[in-house]
Amino acid sequence: MGDQEVKLLGLWASPFSKRAEIALKMKGISYEFVAQDLSNKSPELLKYNPVHKKVPVLLHNGKPICESVVIIEYIDETWKSGPSILPEDPYARSLARFWAKFIDDKCLPAIWKVRKSEEGEREKAIEEATEHLVTLETELKGKKFFGGDEIGLVDITANFIALWLVVVQELVGIKLVTREKFPRLCEWIDDYLNNSVIKETLPTQEELVNRFRAK
Amino acid sequence: MGDQEVKLLGLWASPFSKRAEIALKMKGISYEFVAQDLSNKSPELLKYNPVHKKVPVLLHNGKPICESVVIIEYIDETWKSGPSILPEDPYARSLARFWAKFIDDKCLPAIWKVRKSEEGEREKAIEEATEHLVTLETELKGKKFFGGDEIGLVDITANFIALWLVVVQELVGIKLVTREKFPRLCEWIDDYLNNSVIKETLPTQEELVNRFRAK
C-alpha cells in the first residue's frame, strides 16, 4: 500500500483533528498534513466537507472521509497494519462506540460550556461536567485504558479530556479533575499522555494555553 | 442461533426504538418487545442503561446495548442472516456512518425545534430544518434509497423524516416537505413506507398524531 495518497486537512490545536492523526500514527501510515485556517476556509476544505466545512477531513486517494470518529473507524477497517483500534468482538465494539458517543455528545459540550459560561452559569456547567466525568471515572475502574490494556477508540476520542480539559481548567481558573476526586481518570491521563504515539502527536499544554489565550 | 434471548426495551411511538426493531426484523430475528413507560422508568431500564436511562435498549442474552445507531451496527455485525445493513466496503461504510450522524446531529434537532419553537422563533427553526433537508435531497439524487438500491443504515436512521416529520408538520400546521421543493425526498418517503418490513414495523401517521396531541 506504499503508493497510496493519504492527506489530512486539519488544525494542530483541534482535538478532533488530533484524533485522526493518532489513528494514522498508530497504524504507521505516512500522511501529508495540510493545515487549515478556519477563519479563511480553503477551497479544498469546502470541496471535501461541503456539509460541515470543518476539520478533520481525511483524503485517501482523493476520496474524502469526514467526522473524526467516522475517520478513526475507516482507518481501522482500511489498514490492518498496527494494533486494532476497535476490538474484534461485536459486543465489545458496541461498547466502544457507545462510550465514544457519550464523550462527544455529553462530556465535550459540558466541558466546553464550563469554558464559555458566564460567572452566573458557571457553577451549573461545572456540576454537569463533573457528573459526566464521574461516569467516566466509574467506567475506568479495573482497566488501564478505556480500551482495556491498550489504547482504543474511546481513549482516542477522550484525548480532549487528557489535554484540552486541563487547558480549559487553566484558562478558567478552576480545578475540575483532582487526584482526590478522580484517581482513575488522573492515572489514565498520565498513562495516555506517556504513550509514545500520543506524546509524539499531541501539542503541549503550554502551546494550547497560549493559542487559546490569544483568541 | 435459535436458543438466543433477544429483548428490546422500547416505546412504540419512539423513532429511535423503531430503528432497532426495523434492524431486527430485516435480519429476521425473533425478539420480545418490552414496552417502557418513560414517566415511570422501570428497574430494568435503569439497570441496563444507567448512563442515559433511555430507550431503546437491546438485551442479547442478558447483555445490554444502548444508543439506536450503535444497536443497528451491533445487529448487523452479530447476525449474518438477512440483508447487510451497512455495506462491506470501508469507504461506503464511512459514508453511511457520516450520513447517519448528520441525521442525528443536525436534522433531528432542527425538526424537533420546529415543533417546540414559539411563534417568534419558528421561522428561523423552519429555515434551519429546510437547509438540512435540502442536503438530504441532494444526497438522494440518482439513488432509490440512501443505501442505494436497498434500505440501509441511513434509511433506518432517517425513519424520523419518513414519518415523524409528517406528524410534526400536522401538529404545527406547516408543510416543510412538498413534492415541488423536495421531489426526491418525497419519493424516498413513499418507497420507504411501502417496504414490507417498514410497513409492518412503523405505527400509522394517525396513531402518532393522536399520541403526540394527547401529550
Short mmCIF file of C-alpha atoms in Angstrom, two decimals:
data_model
loop_
_atom_site.label_atom_id
_atom_site.label_comp_id
_atom_site.label_asym_id
_atom_site.label_seq_id
_atom_site.Cartn_x
_atom_site.Cartn_y
_atom_site.Cartn_z
CA MET A 1 0.00 0.00 0.00
CA GLY A 2 3.08 2.22 -0.43
CA ASP A 3 1.77 4.21 -3.39
CA GLN A 4 -1.35 5.40 -1.64
CA GLU A 5 -2.00 9.07 -1.14
CA VAL A 6 -3.11 9.97 2.36
CA LYS A 7 -3.75 13.61 3.25
CA LEU A 8 -5.27 15.10 6.34
CA LEU A 9 -6.88 18.52 6.30
CA GLY A 10 -6.51 19.54 9.90
CA LEU A 11 -5.66 22.01 12.61
CA TRP A 12 -2.87 21.44 15.12
CA ALA A 13 -4.88 22.77 18.05
CA SER A 14 -8.06 20.76 17.33
CA PRO A 15 -8.73 17.67 19.45
CA PHE A 16 -10.83 16.27 16.57
CA SER A 17 -8.04 16.69 14.08
CA LYS A 18 -5.62 15.06 16.52
CA ARG A 19 -7.89 12.02 16.81
CA ALA A 20 -7.40 11.30 13.12
CA GLU A 21 -3.64 11.84 13.39
CA ILE A 22 -3.35 9.49 16.37
CA ALA A 23 -5.21 6.76 14.47
CA LEU A 24 -2.97 7.18 11.40
CA LYS A 25 0.18 7.10 13.53
CA MET A 26 -1.00 4.04 15.49
CA LYS A 27 -1.31 2.26 12.15
CA GLY A 28 2.04 3.54 10.92
CA ILE A 29 0.52 5.32 7.90
CA SER A 30 2.51 8.12 6.28
CA TYR A 31 0.34 11.14 5.55
CA GLU A 32 0.60 14.71 4.46
CA PHE A 33 -0.84 17.19 6.96
CA VAL A 34 -2.48 20.16 5.27
CA ALA A 35 -3.03 22.86 7.88
CA GLN A 36 -6.32 24.73 7.57
CA ASP A 37 -7.28 28.25 8.52
CA LEU A 38 -10.88 28.16 9.73
CA SER A 39 -11.19 31.95 9.56
CA ASN A 40 -10.49 31.72 5.84
CA LYS A 41 -11.63 28.29 4.68
CA SER A 42 -9.69 26.74 1.82
CA PRO A 43 -11.35 25.67 -1.46
CA GLU A 44 -10.14 22.15 -0.60
CA LEU A 45 -11.96 22.11 2.74
CA LEU A 46 -15.18 23.47 1.20
CA LYS A 47 -14.97 20.93 -1.62
CA TYR A 48 -14.31 17.88 0.51
CA ASN A 49 -16.51 18.67 3.51
CA PRO A 50 -19.31 20.77 1.98
CA VAL A 51 -21.82 19.72 4.65
CA HIS A 52 -19.95 20.77 7.77
CA LYS A 53 -16.96 22.71 6.37
CA LYS A 54 -14.93 21.51 9.34
CA VAL A 55 -11.71 19.66 10.08
CA PRO A 56 -10.59 16.94 10.08
CA VAL A 57 -11.03 15.63 6.56
CA LEU A 58 -9.10 12.52 5.59
CA LEU A 59 -8.34 12.21 1.89
CA HIS A 60 -7.49 8.67 0.86
CA ASN A 61 -6.51 8.54 -2.81
CA GLY A 62 -8.64 11.63 -3.32
CA LYS A 63 -11.73 10.29 -1.55
CA PRO A 64 -12.84 12.37 1.46
CA ILE A 65 -13.90 10.98 4.83
CA CYS A 66 -15.32 13.44 7.38
CA GLU A 67 -16.19 13.37 11.10
CA SER A 68 -13.38 12.29 13.41
CA VAL A 69 -14.93 9.11 14.83
CA VAL A 70 -16.01 8.01 11.34
CA ILE A 71 -12.42 8.63 10.21
CA ILE A 72 -10.99 6.50 13.04
CA GLU A 73 -13.29 3.58 12.13
CA TYR A 74 -12.36 3.98 8.46
CA ILE A 75 -8.66 3.89 9.26
CA ASP A 76 -9.12 0.81 11.44
CA GLU A 77 -11.08 -1.02 8.75
CA THR A 78 -8.79 0.01 5.88
CA TRP A 79 -5.31 -0.59 7.31
CA LYS A 80 -4.74 -3.85 9.08
CA SER A 81 -1.16 -2.88 9.96
CA GLY A 82 -0.56 -1.86 13.57
CA PRO A 83 -2.84 -2.53 16.52
CA SER A 84 -6.62 -2.76 16.19
CA ILE A 85 -8.34 0.41 17.34
CA LEU A 86 -11.74 -1.24 17.78
CA PRO A 87 -12.00 -4.71 19.31
CA GLU A 88 -12.96 -7.71 17.16
CA ASP A 89 -15.94 -8.87 19.20
CA PRO A 90 -19.23 -7.17 18.18
CA TYR A 91 -20.33 -6.63 21.77
CA ALA A 92 -17.02 -5.04 22.75
CA ARG A 93 -17.22 -2.91 19.59
CA SER A 94 -20.69 -1.72 20.56
CA LEU A 95 -19.41 -0.68 23.98
CA ALA A 96 -16.54 1.25 22.40
CA ARG A 97 -18.96 3.05 20.08
CA PHE A 98 -21.30 3.78 23.00
CA TRP A 99 -18.55 5.43 25.06
CA ALA A 100 -17.09 7.37 22.13
CA LYS A 101 -20.59 8.75 21.52
CA PHE A 102 -21.01 9.54 25.22
CA ILE A 103 -17.80 11.57 25.17
CA ASP A 104 -18.84 13.50 22.06
CA ASP A 105 -22.49 14.02 22.96
CA LYS A 106 -22.20 14.63 26.69
CA CYS A 107 -18.68 15.28 28.01
CA LEU A 108 -17.35 17.64 25.36
CA PRO A 109 -20.32 20.02 25.23
CA ALA A 110 -20.39 20.11 29.05
CA ILE A 111 -16.68 20.89 29.36
CA TRP A 112 -16.92 23.46 26.59
CA LYS A 113 -19.82 25.08 28.43
CA VAL A 114 -17.59 25.46 31.50
CA ARG A 115 -15.20 27.49 29.40
CA LYS A 116 -17.85 29.60 27.68
CA SER A 117 -20.15 30.13 30.65
CA GLU A 118 -20.52 33.49 32.32
CA GLU A 119 -19.86 33.75 36.05
CA GLY A 120 -23.51 33.14 36.98
CA GLU A 121 -23.92 29.97 34.92
CA ARG A 122 -20.53 28.51 35.66
CA GLU A 123 -21.50 26.56 38.75
CA LYS A 124 -24.23 24.68 36.90
CA ALA A 125 -21.90 23.97 33.99
CA ILE A 126 -19.25 22.61 36.37
CA GLU A 127 -21.83 20.39 38.03
CA GLU A 128 -22.92 18.91 34.71
CA ALA A 129 -19.34 18.32 33.51
CA THR A 130 -18.47 16.72 36.85
CA GLU A 131 -21.41 14.33 36.60
CA HIS A 132 -20.19 13.08 33.20
CA LEU A 133 -16.59 12.81 34.40
CA VAL A 134 -17.77 10.69 37.35
CA THR A 135 -19.38 8.35 34.81
CA LEU A 136 -16.04 8.03 33.00
CA GLU A 137 -14.20 7.53 36.31
CA THR A 138 -16.51 4.59 37.06
CA GLU A 139 -16.04 3.17 33.56
CA LEU A 140 -12.25 3.14 34.06
CA LYS A 141 -12.39 1.00 37.23
CA GLY A 142 -10.22 -2.08 36.85
CA LYS A 143 -8.83 -1.03 33.46
CA LYS A 144 -5.69 0.77 32.39
CA PHE A 145 -7.28 2.36 29.32
CA PHE A 146 -10.92 2.65 28.23
CA GLY A 147 -9.92 0.11 25.59
CA GLY A 148 -8.52 -2.30 28.23
CA ASP A 149 -4.75 -2.89 28.26
CA GLU A 150 -4.20 -0.84 25.13
CA ILE A 151 -5.38 2.47 23.72
CA GLY A 152 -8.52 2.15 21.60
CA LEU A 153 -11.35 4.17 20.06
CA VAL A 154 -12.63 5.58 23.36
CA ASP A 155 -9.17 6.67 24.53
CA ILE A 156 -8.52 8.45 21.25
CA THR A 157 -11.92 10.13 21.41
CA ALA A 158 -11.20 11.13 25.02
CA ASN A 159 -7.98 12.95 24.13
CA PHE A 160 -9.96 16.13 24.80
CA ILE A 161 -10.15 15.12 28.45
CA ALA A 162 -6.48 14.20 28.71
CA LEU A 163 -5.25 17.54 27.45
CA TRP A 164 -7.79 20.16 26.40
CA LEU A 165 -9.74 19.83 29.66
CA VAL A 166 -6.57 20.69 31.57
CA VAL A 167 -6.18 23.73 29.33
CA VAL A 168 -9.80 24.78 29.94
CA GLN A 169 -9.15 24.45 33.69
CA GLU A 170 -6.15 26.74 33.42
CA LEU A 171 -7.93 29.31 31.26
CA VAL A 172 -10.99 29.42 33.51
CA GLY A 173 -9.01 29.13 36.74
CA ILE A 174 -10.78 26.11 38.20
CA LYS A 175 -9.84 22.55 39.00
CA LEU A 176 -12.47 20.03 37.93
CA VAL A 177 -10.32 16.91 37.91
CA THR A 178 -8.29 16.37 41.06
CA ARG A 179 -6.42 13.20 42.09
CA GLU A 180 -8.55 13.06 45.18
CA LYS A 181 -11.88 13.07 43.36
CA PHE A 182 -10.82 11.36 40.13
CA PRO A 183 -7.92 8.99 40.91
CA ARG A 184 -8.57 6.67 37.94
CA LEU A 185 -9.11 9.46 35.43
CA CYS A 186 -5.87 11.13 36.57
CA GLU A 187 -3.94 7.87 36.21
CA TRP A 188 -5.48 7.42 32.78
CA ILE A 189 -4.37 10.92 31.76
CA ASP A 190 -0.81 10.10 32.89
CA ASP A 191 -0.72 6.76 31.08
CA TYR A 192 -2.32 8.20 27.96
CA LEU A 193 -0.01 11.19 27.65
CA ASN A 194 3.00 8.92 28.29
CA ASN A 195 2.19 6.67 25.36
CA SER A 196 4.81 7.25 22.65
CA VAL A 197 2.33 7.78 19.78
CA ILE A 198 0.21 10.18 21.84
CA LYS A 199 3.26 12.09 23.09
CA GLU A 200 4.51 12.48 19.55
CA THR A 201 1.13 13.66 18.23
CA LEU A 202 -0.41 15.99 20.81
CA PRO A 203 0.79 19.55 21.35
CA THR A 204 2.00 20.62 24.79
CA GLN A 205 -0.32 22.11 27.37
CA GLU A 206 1.64 25.36 27.15
CA GLU A 207 1.22 25.62 23.38
CA LEU A 208 -2.52 25.15 23.71
CA VAL A 209 -2.92 27.61 26.56
CA ASN A 210 -1.05 30.23 24.53
CA ARG A 211 -3.16 29.52 21.48
CA PHE A 212 -6.48 29.79 23.30
CA ARG A 213 -5.37 32.84 25.30
CA ALA A 214 -4.54 34.56 22.02
CA LYS A 215 -8.06 34.02 20.65
CA MET B 1 -28.90 -19.25 16.98
CA GLY B 2 -32.43 -20.35 17.92
CA ASP B 3 -31.88 -20.50 21.66
CA GLN B 4 -30.75 -16.92 21.97
CA GLU B 5 -32.66 -14.46 24.08
CA VAL B 6 -33.31 -11.15 22.38
CA LYS B 7 -35.31 -8.49 24.19
CA LEU B 8 -35.91 -4.88 23.27
CA LEU B 9 -36.80 -2.30 25.88
CA GLY B 10 -38.66 0.24 23.77
CA LEU B 11 -41.54 2.58 23.13
CA TRP B 12 -43.92 2.15 20.19
CA ALA B 13 -44.01 5.87 19.40
CA SER B 14 -40.22 6.42 19.51
CA PRO B 15 -38.36 6.70 16.19
CA PHE B 16 -35.19 5.52 17.97
CA SER B 17 -36.86 2.43 19.33
CA LYS B 18 -38.30 1.70 15.88
CA ARG B 19 -34.81 1.84 14.35
CA ALA B 20 -33.77 -1.12 16.46
CA GLU B 21 -36.97 -3.01 15.62
CA ILE B 22 -36.52 -2.44 11.88
CA ALA B 23 -32.96 -3.78 12.04
CA LEU B 24 -34.08 -6.87 13.98
CA LYS B 25 -36.92 -7.53 11.53
CA MET B 26 -34.67 -7.04 8.49
CA LYS B 27 -32.46 -9.78 9.90
CA GLY B 28 -35.43 -12.00 10.74
CA ILE B 29 -34.59 -12.11 14.46
CA SER B 30 -37.38 -13.02 16.88
CA TYR B 31 -37.43 -10.71 19.87
CA GLU B 32 -39.54 -9.87 22.84
CA PHE B 33 -40.65 -6.23 22.96
CA VAL B 34 -40.81 -4.88 26.50
CA ALA B 35 -42.76 -1.62 26.45
CA GLN B 36 -41.38 1.09 28.71
CA ASP B 37 -43.07 3.96 30.48
CA LEU B 38 -40.66 6.90 30.49
CA SER B 39 -42.70 8.78 33.06
CA ASN B 40 -42.11 5.90 35.45
CA LYS B 41 -38.86 4.25 34.44
CA SER B 42 -38.60 0.51 35.06
CA PRO B 43 -35.84 -1.03 37.22
CA GLU B 44 -34.80 -2.91 34.06
CA LEU B 45 -34.30 0.30 32.05
CA LEU B 46 -32.35 1.94 34.89
CA LYS B 47 -30.21 -1.16 35.30
CA TYR B 48 -29.37 -1.67 31.64
CA ASN B 49 -29.00 1.94 30.53
CA PRO B 50 -27.81 3.69 33.70
CA VAL B 51 -26.00 6.42 31.75
CA HIS B 52 -28.87 7.74 29.63
CA LYS B 53 -31.91 5.94 31.12
CA LYS B 54 -33.47 5.98 27.64
CA VAL B 55 -34.91 3.59 25.10
CA PRO B 56 -34.07 1.61 23.07
CA VAL B 57 -32.01 -0.95 24.95
CA LEU B 58 -31.29 -4.24 23.19
CA LEU B 59 -30.69 -7.17 25.52
CA HIS B 60 -28.88 -10.02 23.81
CA ASN B 61 -28.55 -12.99 26.15
CA GLY B 62 -28.74 -10.53 29.03
CA LYS B 63 -26.08 -8.15 27.71
CA PRO B 64 -27.32 -4.59 27.11
CA ILE B 65 -26.57 -2.48 24.04
CA CYS B 66 -27.69 1.17 24.10
CA GLU B 67 -27.98 4.01 21.55
CA SER B 68 -30.01 3.21 18.44
CA VAL B 69 -27.27 3.55 15.81
CA VAL B 70 -24.88 1.50 17.95
CA ILE B 71 -27.62 -1.13 18.23
CA ILE B 72 -28.11 -1.24 14.44
CA GLU B 73 -24.39 -1.78 13.87
CA TYR B 74 -24.35 -4.46 16.57
CA ILE B 75 -27.26 -6.30 14.96
CA ASP B 76 -25.60 -6.10 11.55
CA GLU B 77 -22.31 -7.46 12.88
CA THR B 78 -23.89 -10.18 15.02
CA TRP B 79 -26.47 -11.71 12.68
CA LYS B 80 -25.35 -12.52 9.19
CA SER B 81 -28.84 -13.70 8.23
CA GLY B 82 -30.86 -11.32 6.05
CA PRO B 83 -29.53 -8.37 4.09
CA SER B 84 -26.49 -6.36 5.18
CA ILE B 85 -27.47 -3.07 6.78
CA LEU B 86 -24.05 -1.50 6.31
CA PRO B 87 -22.11 -2.02 3.07
CA GLU B 88 -19.00 -4.21 3.02
CA ASP B 89 -16.60 -1.63 1.58
CA PRO B 90 -14.93 0.55 4.25
CA TYR B 91 -15.39 3.75 2.25
CA ALA B 92 -19.09 3.09 1.67
CA ARG B 93 -19.42 2.24 5.38
CA SER B 94 -17.81 5.54 6.33
CA LEU B 95 -20.32 7.41 4.14
CA ALA B 96 -23.23 5.55 5.76
CA ARG B 97 -21.92 6.45 9.21
CA PHE B 98 -21.40 10.06 8.16
CA TRP B 99 -25.00 10.46 6.96
CA ALA B 100 -26.49 8.64 9.95
CA LYS B 101 -24.59 11.06 12.18
CA PHE B 102 -25.74 14.02 10.09
CA ILE B 103 -29.36 12.98 10.56
CA ASP B 104 -28.95 12.58 14.32
CA ASP B 105 -26.78 15.63 14.94
CA LYS B 106 -28.37 18.10 12.53
CA CYS B 107 -31.74 17.07 11.06
CA LEU B 108 -33.48 15.71 14.12
CA PRO B 109 -32.69 18.58 16.49
CA ALA B 110 -33.70 21.07 13.77
CA ILE B 111 -37.04 19.36 13.07
CA TRP B 112 -37.70 18.98 16.78
CA LYS B 113 -37.01 22.68 17.21
CA VAL B 114 -39.72 23.43 14.64
CA ARG B 115 -42.20 21.60 16.83
CA LYS B 116 -41.07 23.14 20.12
CA SER B 117 -40.47 26.68 18.87
CA GLU B 118 -42.68 29.57 19.86
CA GLU B 119 -44.32 31.64 17.13
CA GLY B 120 -41.48 34.17 17.01
CA GLU B 121 -38.68 31.64 16.64
CA ARG B 122 -40.50 29.31 14.30
CA GLU B 123 -39.38 30.93 11.06
CA LYS B 124 -35.71 30.55 11.95
CA ALA B 125 -36.25 26.94 13.01
CA ILE B 126 -38.01 26.17 9.70
CA GLU B 127 -35.16 27.77 7.79
CA GLU B 128 -32.58 25.63 9.57
CA ALA B 129 -34.55 22.40 9.11
CA THR B 130 -35.10 23.21 5.43
CA GLU B 131 -31.38 23.70 4.89
CA HIS B 132 -30.63 20.23 6.25
CA LEU B 133 -33.44 18.64 4.27
CA VAL B 134 -32.03 20.22 1.09
CA THR B 135 -28.73 18.50 1.89
CA LEU B 136 -30.56 15.15 2.14
CA GLU B 137 -32.48 15.87 -1.09
CA THR B 138 -29.15 16.35 -2.88
CA GLU B 139 -27.70 13.20 -1.35
CA LEU B 140 -30.64 11.16 -2.71
CA LYS B 141 -30.04 12.22 -6.33
CA GLY B 142 -29.66 9.18 -8.57
CA LYS B 143 -30.44 6.70 -5.78
CA LYS B 144 -33.61 4.95 -4.67
CA PHE B 145 -32.60 4.75 -1.03
CA PHE B 146 -29.80 6.43 0.90
CA GLY B 147 -28.28 2.94 0.98
CA GLY B 148 -28.54 2.61 -2.84
CA ASP B 149 -30.98 0.03 -4.22
CA GLU B 150 -31.82 -1.31 -0.78
CA ILE B 151 -32.62 0.11 2.63
CA GLY B 152 -29.53 0.54 4.79
CA LEU B 153 -28.26 2.28 7.95
CA VAL B 154 -29.04 5.81 6.76
CA ASP B 155 -32.60 4.93 5.69
CA ILE B 156 -33.32 3.32 9.02
CA THR B 157 -31.86 6.32 10.86
CA ALA B 158 -33.95 8.61 8.65
CA ASN B 159 -37.23 6.93 9.60
CA PHE B 160 -37.90 10.06 11.63
CA ILE B 161 -38.09 12.03 8.38
CA ALA B 162 -40.32 9.49 6.64
CA LEU B 163 -42.96 9.53 9.35
CA TRP B 164 -42.41 11.67 12.43
CA LEU B 165 -41.61 14.76 10.36
CA VAL B 166 -45.00 14.42 8.67
CA VAL B 167 -46.57 14.22 12.12
CA VAL B 168 -44.70 17.33 13.28
CA GLN B 169 -45.96 19.15 10.17
CA GLU B 170 -49.52 18.22 11.02
CA LEU B 171 -49.21 19.18 14.68
CA VAL B 172 -47.60 22.53 13.92
CA GLY B 173 -49.75 23.21 10.86
CA ILE B 174 -46.94 23.78 8.36
CA LYS B 175 -45.66 21.98 5.29
CA LEU B 176 -41.88 21.76 5.16
CA VAL B 177 -41.54 18.95 2.65
CA THR B 178 -43.56 19.40 -0.54
CA ARG B 179 -43.26 17.39 -3.77
CA GLU B 180 -42.39 20.59 -5.56
CA LYS B 181 -39.44 21.51 -3.35
CA PHE B 182 -38.35 18.00 -2.35
CA PRO B 183 -39.24 15.59 -5.17
CA ARG B 184 -36.56 13.02 -4.29
CA LEU B 185 -37.21 13.10 -0.56
CA CYS B 186 -40.95 12.60 -1.19
CA GLU B 187 -40.29 9.64 -3.49
CA TRP B 188 -37.95 8.23 -0.87
CA ILE B 189 -40.66 8.57 1.79
CA ASP B 190 -43.11 6.69 -0.48
CA ASP B 191 -40.64 3.90 -1.28
CA TYR B 192 -39.53 3.62 2.32
CA LEU B 193 -43.01 3.43 3.82
CA ASN B 194 -44.01 0.90 1.14
CA ASN B 195 -41.26 -1.52 2.08
CA SER B 196 -42.84 -4.56 3.74
CA VAL B 197 -40.57 -4.59 6.83
CA ILE B 198 -41.03 -0.86 7.38
CA LYS B 199 -44.79 -1.04 6.87
CA GLU B 200 -45.03 -3.85 9.39
CA THR B 201 -42.90 -2.05 11.98
CA LEU B 202 -43.86 1.63 11.97
CA PRO B 203 -47.10 2.92 13.50
CA THR B 204 -49.55 4.86 11.35
CA GLN B 205 -49.43 8.60 11.00
CA GLU B 206 -52.82 8.83 12.70
CA GLU B 207 -51.68 6.81 15.71
CA LEU B 208 -48.69 9.11 16.16
CA VAL B 209 -50.66 12.31 15.74
CA ASN B 210 -53.13 11.13 18.38
CA ARG B 211 -50.31 10.17 20.69
CA PHE B 212 -48.49 13.50 20.40
CA ARG B 213 -51.72 15.52 20.58
CA ALA B 214 -52.51 13.77 23.86
CA LYS B 215 -49.20 14.83 25.41
#
